[in-house]
PDB file of C-alpha atoms in Angstrom:
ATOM      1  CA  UNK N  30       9.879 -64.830 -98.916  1.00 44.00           C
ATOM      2  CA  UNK N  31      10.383 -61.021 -99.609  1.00 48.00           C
ATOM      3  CA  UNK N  32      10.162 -58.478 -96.985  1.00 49.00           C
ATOM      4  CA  UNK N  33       8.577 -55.518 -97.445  1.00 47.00           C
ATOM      5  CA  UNK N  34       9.259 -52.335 -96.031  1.00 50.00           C
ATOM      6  CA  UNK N  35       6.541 -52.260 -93.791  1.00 45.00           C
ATOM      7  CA  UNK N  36       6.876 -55.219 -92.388  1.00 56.00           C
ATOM      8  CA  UNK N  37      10.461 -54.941 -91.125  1.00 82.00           C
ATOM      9  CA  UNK N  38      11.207 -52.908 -87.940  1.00 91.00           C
ATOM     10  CA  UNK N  39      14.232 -50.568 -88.049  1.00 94.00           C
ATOM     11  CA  UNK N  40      15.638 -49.493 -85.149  1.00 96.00           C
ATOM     12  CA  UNK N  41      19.019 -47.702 -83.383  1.00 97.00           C
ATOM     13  CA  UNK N  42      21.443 -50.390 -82.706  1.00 98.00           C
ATOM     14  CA  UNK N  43      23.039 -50.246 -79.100  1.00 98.00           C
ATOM     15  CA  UNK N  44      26.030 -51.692 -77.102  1.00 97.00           C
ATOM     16  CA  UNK N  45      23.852 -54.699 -75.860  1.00 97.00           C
ATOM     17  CA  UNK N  46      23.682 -55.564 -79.656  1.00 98.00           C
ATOM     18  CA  UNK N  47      27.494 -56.025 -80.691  1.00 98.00           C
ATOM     19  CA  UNK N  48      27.600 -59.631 -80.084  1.00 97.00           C
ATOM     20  CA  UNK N  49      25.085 -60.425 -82.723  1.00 98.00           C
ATOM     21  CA  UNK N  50      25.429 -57.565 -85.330  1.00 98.00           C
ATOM     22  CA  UNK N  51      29.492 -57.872 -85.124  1.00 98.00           C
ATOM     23  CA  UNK N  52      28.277 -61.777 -86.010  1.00 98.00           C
ATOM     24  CA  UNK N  53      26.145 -60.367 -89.233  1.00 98.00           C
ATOM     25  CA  UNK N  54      29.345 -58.261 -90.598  1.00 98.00           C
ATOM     26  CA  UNK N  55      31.846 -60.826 -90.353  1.00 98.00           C
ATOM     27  CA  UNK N  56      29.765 -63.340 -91.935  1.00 98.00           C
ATOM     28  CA  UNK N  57      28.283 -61.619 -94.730  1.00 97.00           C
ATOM     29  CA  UNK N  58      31.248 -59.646 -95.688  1.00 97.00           C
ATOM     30  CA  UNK N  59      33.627 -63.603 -95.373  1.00 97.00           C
ATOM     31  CA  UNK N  60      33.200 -64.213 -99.320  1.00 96.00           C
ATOM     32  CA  UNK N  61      34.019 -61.911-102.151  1.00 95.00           C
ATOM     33  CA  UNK N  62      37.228 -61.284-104.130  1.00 95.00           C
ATOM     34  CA  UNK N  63      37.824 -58.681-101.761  1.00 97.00           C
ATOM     35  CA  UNK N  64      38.021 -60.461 -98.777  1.00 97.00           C
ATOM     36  CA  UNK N  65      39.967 -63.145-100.593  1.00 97.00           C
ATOM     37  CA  UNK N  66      42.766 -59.975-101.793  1.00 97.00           C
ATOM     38  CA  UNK N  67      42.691 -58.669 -98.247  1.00 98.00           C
ATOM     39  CA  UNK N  68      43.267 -62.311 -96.183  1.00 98.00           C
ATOM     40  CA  UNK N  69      43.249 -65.504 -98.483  1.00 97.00           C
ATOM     41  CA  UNK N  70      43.442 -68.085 -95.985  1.00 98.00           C
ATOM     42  CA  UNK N  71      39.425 -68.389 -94.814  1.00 97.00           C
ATOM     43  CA  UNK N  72      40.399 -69.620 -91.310  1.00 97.00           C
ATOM     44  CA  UNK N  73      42.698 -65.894 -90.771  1.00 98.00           C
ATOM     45  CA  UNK N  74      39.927 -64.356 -92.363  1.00 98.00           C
ATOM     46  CA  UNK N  75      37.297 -65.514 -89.937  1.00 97.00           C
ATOM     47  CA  UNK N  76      39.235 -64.328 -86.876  1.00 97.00           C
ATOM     48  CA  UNK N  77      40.399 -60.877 -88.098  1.00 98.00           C
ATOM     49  CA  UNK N  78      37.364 -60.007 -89.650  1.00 98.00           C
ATOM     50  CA  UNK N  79      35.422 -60.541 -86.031  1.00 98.00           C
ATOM     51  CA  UNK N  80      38.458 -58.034 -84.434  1.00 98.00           C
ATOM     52  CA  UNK N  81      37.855 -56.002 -87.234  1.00 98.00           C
ATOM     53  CA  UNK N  82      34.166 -55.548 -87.706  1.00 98.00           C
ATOM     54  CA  UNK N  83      33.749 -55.266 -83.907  1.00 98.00           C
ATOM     55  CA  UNK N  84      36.127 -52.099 -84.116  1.00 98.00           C
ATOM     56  CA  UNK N  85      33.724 -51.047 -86.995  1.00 98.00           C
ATOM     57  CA  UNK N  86      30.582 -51.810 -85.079  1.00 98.00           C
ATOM     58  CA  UNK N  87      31.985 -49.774 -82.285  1.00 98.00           C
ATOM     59  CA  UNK N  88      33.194 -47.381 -84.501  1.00 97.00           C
ATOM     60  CA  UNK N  89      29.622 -46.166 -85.587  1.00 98.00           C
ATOM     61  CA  UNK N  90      28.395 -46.308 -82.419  1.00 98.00           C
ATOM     62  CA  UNK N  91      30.256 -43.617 -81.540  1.00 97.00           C
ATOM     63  CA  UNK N  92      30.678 -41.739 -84.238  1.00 96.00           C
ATOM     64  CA  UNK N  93      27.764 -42.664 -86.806  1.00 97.00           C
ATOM     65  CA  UNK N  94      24.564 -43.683 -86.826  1.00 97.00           C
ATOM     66  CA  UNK N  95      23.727 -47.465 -86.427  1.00 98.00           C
ATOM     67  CA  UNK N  96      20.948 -49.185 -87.147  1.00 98.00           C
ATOM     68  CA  UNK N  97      19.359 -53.409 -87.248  1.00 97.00           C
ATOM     69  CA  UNK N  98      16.245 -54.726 -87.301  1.00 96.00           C
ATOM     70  CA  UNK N  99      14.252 -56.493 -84.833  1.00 94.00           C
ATOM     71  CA  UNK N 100      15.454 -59.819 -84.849  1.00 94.00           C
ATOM     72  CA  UNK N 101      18.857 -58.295 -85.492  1.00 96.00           C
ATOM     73  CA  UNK N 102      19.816 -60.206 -89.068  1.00 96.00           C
ATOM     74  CA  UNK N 103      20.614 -56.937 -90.551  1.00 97.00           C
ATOM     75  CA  UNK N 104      22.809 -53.984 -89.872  1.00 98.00           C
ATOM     76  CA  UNK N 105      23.614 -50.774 -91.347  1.00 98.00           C
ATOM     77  CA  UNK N 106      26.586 -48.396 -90.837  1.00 98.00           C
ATOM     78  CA  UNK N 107      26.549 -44.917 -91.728  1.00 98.00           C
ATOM     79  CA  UNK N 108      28.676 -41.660 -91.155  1.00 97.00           C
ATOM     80  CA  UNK N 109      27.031 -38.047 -91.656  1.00 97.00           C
ATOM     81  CA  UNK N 110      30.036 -36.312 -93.844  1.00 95.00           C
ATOM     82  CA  UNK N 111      28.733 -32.462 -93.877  1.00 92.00           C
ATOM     83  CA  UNK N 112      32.250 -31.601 -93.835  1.00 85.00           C
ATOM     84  CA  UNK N 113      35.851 -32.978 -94.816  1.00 75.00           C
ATOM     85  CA  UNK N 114      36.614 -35.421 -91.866  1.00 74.00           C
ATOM     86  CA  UNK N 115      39.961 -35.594 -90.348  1.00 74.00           C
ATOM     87  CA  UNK N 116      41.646 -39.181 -89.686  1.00 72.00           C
ATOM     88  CA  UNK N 117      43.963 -39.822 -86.941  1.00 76.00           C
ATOM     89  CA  UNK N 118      46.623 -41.725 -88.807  1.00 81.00           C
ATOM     90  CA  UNK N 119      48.697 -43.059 -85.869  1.00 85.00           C
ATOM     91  CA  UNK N 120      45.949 -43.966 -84.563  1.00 91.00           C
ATOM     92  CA  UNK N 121      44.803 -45.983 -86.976  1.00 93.00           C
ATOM     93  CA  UNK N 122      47.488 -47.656 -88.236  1.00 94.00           C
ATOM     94  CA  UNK N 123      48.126 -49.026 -84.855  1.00 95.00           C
ATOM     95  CA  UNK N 124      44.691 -50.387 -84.547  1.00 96.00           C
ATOM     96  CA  UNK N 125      44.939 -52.047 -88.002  1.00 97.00           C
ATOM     97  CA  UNK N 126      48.148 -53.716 -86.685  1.00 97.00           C
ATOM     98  CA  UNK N 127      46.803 -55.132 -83.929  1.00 97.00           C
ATOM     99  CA  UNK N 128      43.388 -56.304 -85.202  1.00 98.00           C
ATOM    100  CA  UNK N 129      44.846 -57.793 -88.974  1.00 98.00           C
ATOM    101  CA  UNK N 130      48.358 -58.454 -87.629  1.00 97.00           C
ATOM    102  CA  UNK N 131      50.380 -59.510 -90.683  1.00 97.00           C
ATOM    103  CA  UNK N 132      47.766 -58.573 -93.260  1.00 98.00           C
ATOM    104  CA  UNK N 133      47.642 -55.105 -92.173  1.00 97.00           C
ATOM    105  CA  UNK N 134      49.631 -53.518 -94.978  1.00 96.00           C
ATOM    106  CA  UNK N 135      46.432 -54.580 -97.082  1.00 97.00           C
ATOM    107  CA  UNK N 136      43.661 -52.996 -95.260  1.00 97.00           C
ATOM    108  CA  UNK N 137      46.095 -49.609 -95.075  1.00 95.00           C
ATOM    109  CA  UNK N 138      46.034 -49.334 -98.484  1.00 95.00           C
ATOM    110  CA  UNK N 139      42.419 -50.466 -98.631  1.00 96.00           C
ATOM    111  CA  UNK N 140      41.552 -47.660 -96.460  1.00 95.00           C
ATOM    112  CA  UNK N 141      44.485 -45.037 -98.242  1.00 93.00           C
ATOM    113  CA  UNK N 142      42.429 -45.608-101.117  1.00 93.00           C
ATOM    114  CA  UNK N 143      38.500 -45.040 -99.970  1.00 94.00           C
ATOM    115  CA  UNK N 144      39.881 -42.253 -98.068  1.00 92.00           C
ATOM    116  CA  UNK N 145      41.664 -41.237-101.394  1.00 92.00           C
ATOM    117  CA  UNK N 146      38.750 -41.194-103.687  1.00 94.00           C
ATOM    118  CA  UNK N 147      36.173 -40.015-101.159  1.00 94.00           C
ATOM    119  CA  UNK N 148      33.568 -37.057-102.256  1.00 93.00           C
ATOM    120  CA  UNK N 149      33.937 -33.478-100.058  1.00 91.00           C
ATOM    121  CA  UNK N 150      30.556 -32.433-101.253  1.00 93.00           C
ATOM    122  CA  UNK N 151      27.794 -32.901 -98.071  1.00 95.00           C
ATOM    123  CA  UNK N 152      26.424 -36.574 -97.735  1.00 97.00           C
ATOM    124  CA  UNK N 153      25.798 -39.226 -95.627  1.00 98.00           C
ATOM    125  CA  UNK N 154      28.404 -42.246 -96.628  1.00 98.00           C
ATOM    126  CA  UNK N 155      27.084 -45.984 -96.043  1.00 98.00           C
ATOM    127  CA  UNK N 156      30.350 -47.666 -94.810  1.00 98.00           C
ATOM    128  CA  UNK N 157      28.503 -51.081 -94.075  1.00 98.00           C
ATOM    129  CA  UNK N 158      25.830 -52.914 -95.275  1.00 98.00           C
ATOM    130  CA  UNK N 159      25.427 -56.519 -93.646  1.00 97.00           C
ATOM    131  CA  UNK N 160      22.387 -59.205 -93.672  1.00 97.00           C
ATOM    132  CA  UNK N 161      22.924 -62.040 -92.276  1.00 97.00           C
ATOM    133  CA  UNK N 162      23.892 -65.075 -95.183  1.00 95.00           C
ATOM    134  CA  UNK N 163      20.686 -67.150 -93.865  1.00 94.00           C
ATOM    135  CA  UNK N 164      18.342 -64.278 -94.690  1.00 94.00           C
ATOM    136  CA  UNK N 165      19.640 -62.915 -98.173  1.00 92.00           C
ATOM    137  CA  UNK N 166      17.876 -62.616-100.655  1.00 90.00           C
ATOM    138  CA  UNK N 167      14.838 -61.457 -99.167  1.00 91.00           C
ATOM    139  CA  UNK N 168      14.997 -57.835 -99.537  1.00 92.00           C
ATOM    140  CA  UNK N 169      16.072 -56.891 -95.824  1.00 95.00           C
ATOM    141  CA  UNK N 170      18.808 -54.795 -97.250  1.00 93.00           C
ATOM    142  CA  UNK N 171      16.943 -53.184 -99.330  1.00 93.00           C
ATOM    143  CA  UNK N 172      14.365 -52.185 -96.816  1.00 92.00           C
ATOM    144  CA  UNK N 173      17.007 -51.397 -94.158  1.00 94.00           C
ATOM    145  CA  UNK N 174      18.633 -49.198 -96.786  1.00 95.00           C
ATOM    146  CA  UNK N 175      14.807 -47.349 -97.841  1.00 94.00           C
ATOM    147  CA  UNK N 176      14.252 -46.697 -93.855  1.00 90.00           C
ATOM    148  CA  UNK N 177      17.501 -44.132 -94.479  1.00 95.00           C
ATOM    149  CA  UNK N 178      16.681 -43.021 -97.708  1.00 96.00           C
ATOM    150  CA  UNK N 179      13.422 -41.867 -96.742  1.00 96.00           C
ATOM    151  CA  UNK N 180      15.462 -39.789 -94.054  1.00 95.00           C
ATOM    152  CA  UNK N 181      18.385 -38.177 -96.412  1.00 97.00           C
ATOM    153  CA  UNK N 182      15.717 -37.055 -99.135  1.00 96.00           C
ATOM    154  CA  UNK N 183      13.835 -35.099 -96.251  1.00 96.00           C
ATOM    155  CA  UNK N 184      17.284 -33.495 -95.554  1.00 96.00           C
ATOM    156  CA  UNK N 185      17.702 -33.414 -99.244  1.00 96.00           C
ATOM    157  CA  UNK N 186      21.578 -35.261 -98.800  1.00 97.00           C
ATOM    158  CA  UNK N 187      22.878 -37.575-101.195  1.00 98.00           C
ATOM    159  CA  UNK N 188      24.220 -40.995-100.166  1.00 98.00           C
ATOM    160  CA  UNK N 189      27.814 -42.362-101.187  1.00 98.00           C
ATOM    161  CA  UNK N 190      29.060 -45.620-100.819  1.00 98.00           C
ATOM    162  CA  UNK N 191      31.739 -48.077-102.265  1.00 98.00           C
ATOM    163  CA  UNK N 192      30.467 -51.699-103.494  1.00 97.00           C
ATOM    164  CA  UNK N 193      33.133 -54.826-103.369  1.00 93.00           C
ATOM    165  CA  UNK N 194      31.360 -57.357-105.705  1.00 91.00           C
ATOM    166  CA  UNK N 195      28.934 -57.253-109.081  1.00 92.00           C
ATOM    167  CA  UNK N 196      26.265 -58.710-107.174  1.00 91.00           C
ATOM    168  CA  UNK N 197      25.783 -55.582-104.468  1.00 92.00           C
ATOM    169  CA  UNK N 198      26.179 -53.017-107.490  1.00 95.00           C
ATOM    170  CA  UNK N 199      23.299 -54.161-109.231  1.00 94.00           C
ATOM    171  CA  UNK N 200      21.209 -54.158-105.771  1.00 93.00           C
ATOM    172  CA  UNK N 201      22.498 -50.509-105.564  1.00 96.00           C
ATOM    173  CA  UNK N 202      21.531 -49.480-109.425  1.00 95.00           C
ATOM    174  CA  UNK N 203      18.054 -51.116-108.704  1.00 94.00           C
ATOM    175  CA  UNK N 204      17.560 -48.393-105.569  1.00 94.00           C
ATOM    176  CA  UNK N 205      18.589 -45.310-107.365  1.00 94.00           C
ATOM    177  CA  UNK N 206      22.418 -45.417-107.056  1.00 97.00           C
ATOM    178  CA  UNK N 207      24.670 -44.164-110.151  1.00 95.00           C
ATOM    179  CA  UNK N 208      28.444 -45.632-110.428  1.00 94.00           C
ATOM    180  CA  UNK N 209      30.927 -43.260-110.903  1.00 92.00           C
ATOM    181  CA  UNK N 210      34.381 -43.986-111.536  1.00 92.00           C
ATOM    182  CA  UNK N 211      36.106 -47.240-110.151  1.00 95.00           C
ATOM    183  CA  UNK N 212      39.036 -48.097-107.468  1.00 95.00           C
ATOM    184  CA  UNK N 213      41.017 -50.970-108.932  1.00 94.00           C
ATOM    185  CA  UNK N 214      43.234 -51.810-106.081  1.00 94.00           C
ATOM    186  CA  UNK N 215      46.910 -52.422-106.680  1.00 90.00           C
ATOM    187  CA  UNK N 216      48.756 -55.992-106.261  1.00 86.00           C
ATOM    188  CA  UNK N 217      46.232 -57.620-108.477  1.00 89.00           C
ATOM    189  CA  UNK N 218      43.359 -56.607-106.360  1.00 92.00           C
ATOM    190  CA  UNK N 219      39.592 -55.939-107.394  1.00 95.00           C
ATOM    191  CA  UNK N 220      37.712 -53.306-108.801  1.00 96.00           C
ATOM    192  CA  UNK N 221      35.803 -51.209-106.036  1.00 97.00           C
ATOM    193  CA  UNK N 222      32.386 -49.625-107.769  1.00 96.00           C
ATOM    194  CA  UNK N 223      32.340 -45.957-106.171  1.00 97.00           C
ATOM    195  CA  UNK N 224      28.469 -45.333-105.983  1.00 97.00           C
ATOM    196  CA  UNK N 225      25.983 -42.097-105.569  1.00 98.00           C
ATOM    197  CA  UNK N 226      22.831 -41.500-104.520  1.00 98.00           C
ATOM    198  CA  UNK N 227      22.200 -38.006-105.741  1.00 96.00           C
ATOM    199  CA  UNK N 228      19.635 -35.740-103.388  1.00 95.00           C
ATOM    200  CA  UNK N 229      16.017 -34.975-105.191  1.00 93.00           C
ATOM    201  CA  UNK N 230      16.341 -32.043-107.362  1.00 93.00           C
ATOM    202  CA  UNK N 231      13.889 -30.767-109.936  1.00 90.00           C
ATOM    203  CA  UNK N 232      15.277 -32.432-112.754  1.00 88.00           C
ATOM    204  CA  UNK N 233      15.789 -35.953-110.358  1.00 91.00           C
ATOM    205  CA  UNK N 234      18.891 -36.574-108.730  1.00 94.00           C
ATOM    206  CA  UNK N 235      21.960 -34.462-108.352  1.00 93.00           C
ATOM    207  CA  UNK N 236      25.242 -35.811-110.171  1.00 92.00           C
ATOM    208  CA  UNK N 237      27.890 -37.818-109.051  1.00 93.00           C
ATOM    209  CA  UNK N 238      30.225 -35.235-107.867  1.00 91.00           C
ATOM    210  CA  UNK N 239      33.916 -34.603-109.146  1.00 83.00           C
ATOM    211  CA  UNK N 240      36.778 -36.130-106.739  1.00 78.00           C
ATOM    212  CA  UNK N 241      39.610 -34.395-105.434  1.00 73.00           C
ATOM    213  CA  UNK N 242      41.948 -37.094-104.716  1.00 71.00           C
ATOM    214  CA  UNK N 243      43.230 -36.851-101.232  1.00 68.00           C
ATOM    215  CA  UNK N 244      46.764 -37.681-100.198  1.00 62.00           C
ATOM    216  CA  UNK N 245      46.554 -39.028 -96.140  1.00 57.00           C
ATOM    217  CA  UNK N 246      49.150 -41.555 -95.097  1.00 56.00           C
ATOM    218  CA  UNK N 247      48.569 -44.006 -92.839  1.00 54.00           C
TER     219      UNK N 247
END
């Protein structure tokens, strides 16, 4: 069965939802050459990435805009980026430490490189997109991703986002997204598809924009 868009209801995520949304990310994000570059052993994988998307879920609680729908099989993560956005290194690579213990070199240089390759022009960035495995397929994404869109266009902002598998760009090309140019991770890791959703202009969509490659340690 496909969901429309009018039959789904979208709403602002809250603390009281963490148990079950934290559930979605881990899950749908388990499979995938990148998860299998960042932990390869499943059972590791399953623990850190429940540690790690809970500090994500928390994460855009606090600093970006959350949202699931009602039966809470779907969540979205997203960060307004009207401006370059600092990054507290220390900070971070402490938490990374402690959540992915020896993988942790991996998901620094994962994040060194989105940070790296990350627009400065004004746009709203889609850091997570989850549904839960049981309910793929069915177009909740899609919808979850059209409640925003519907938003950003109003504001006239472009979306950016970076997509870990074949299967998720397509879904992206199908909703309006253009690929720019790719992250190929280092020690044999995969290609990440860097991906724009221009704002409305006249002539359609504005460009993807031209990178300025960033240089910020962790």
């Amino acid at each position: 069965m496909t969901v429309s868009n009018h039959d789904l209801l979208v709403r602002p995520a809250a603390e009281a939802d963490a148990g079950p949304l934290v559930g979605v990310l881990a899950e749908a994000f388990h499979e995938g050459p990148l998860a299998d570059w960042l932990i390869p052993d499943p059972v590791d994988r399953r623990t850190v990435y429940y540690e790690y998307f809970a500090d994500a879920f928390q994460h855009g609680l606090e600093h970006g805009q959350v949202y699931t729908t009602g039966d809470q099989t779907a969540v979205a993560i997203w960060y307004p980026r009207l401006e370059p956005t600092p990054v507290d290194t220390h900070s971070r690579l402490a938490t990374l430490e402690r959540i992915a213990g020896p993988y942790a070199p991996k998901f620094v240089l994962l994040e060194e490189m989105f940070d790296a390759f990350h627009p400065d022009d004004p746009h709203h960035y889609l850091a997570y997109l989850a549904v839960a495995p049981t309910r793929q397929n069915r177009g909740i994404g899609a919808a979850l991703l059209a409640d925003q869109h519907r938003r950003l266009d109003q504001l006239g902002l472009p979306v950016y986002l970076e997509a870990s598998n074949m299967r998720n760009r397509r879904l992206y090309l199908r909703l309006g997204y253009h690929a720019g140019p790719t992250i190929v991770l280092p020690t044999e890791g995969p290609v990440i598809w860097r991906m724009w959703r221009g704002a409305p202009t006249s002539e359609g969509r504005s460009p993807f924009p031209r990178t300025r490659l960033h240089r910020r340690s962790l």
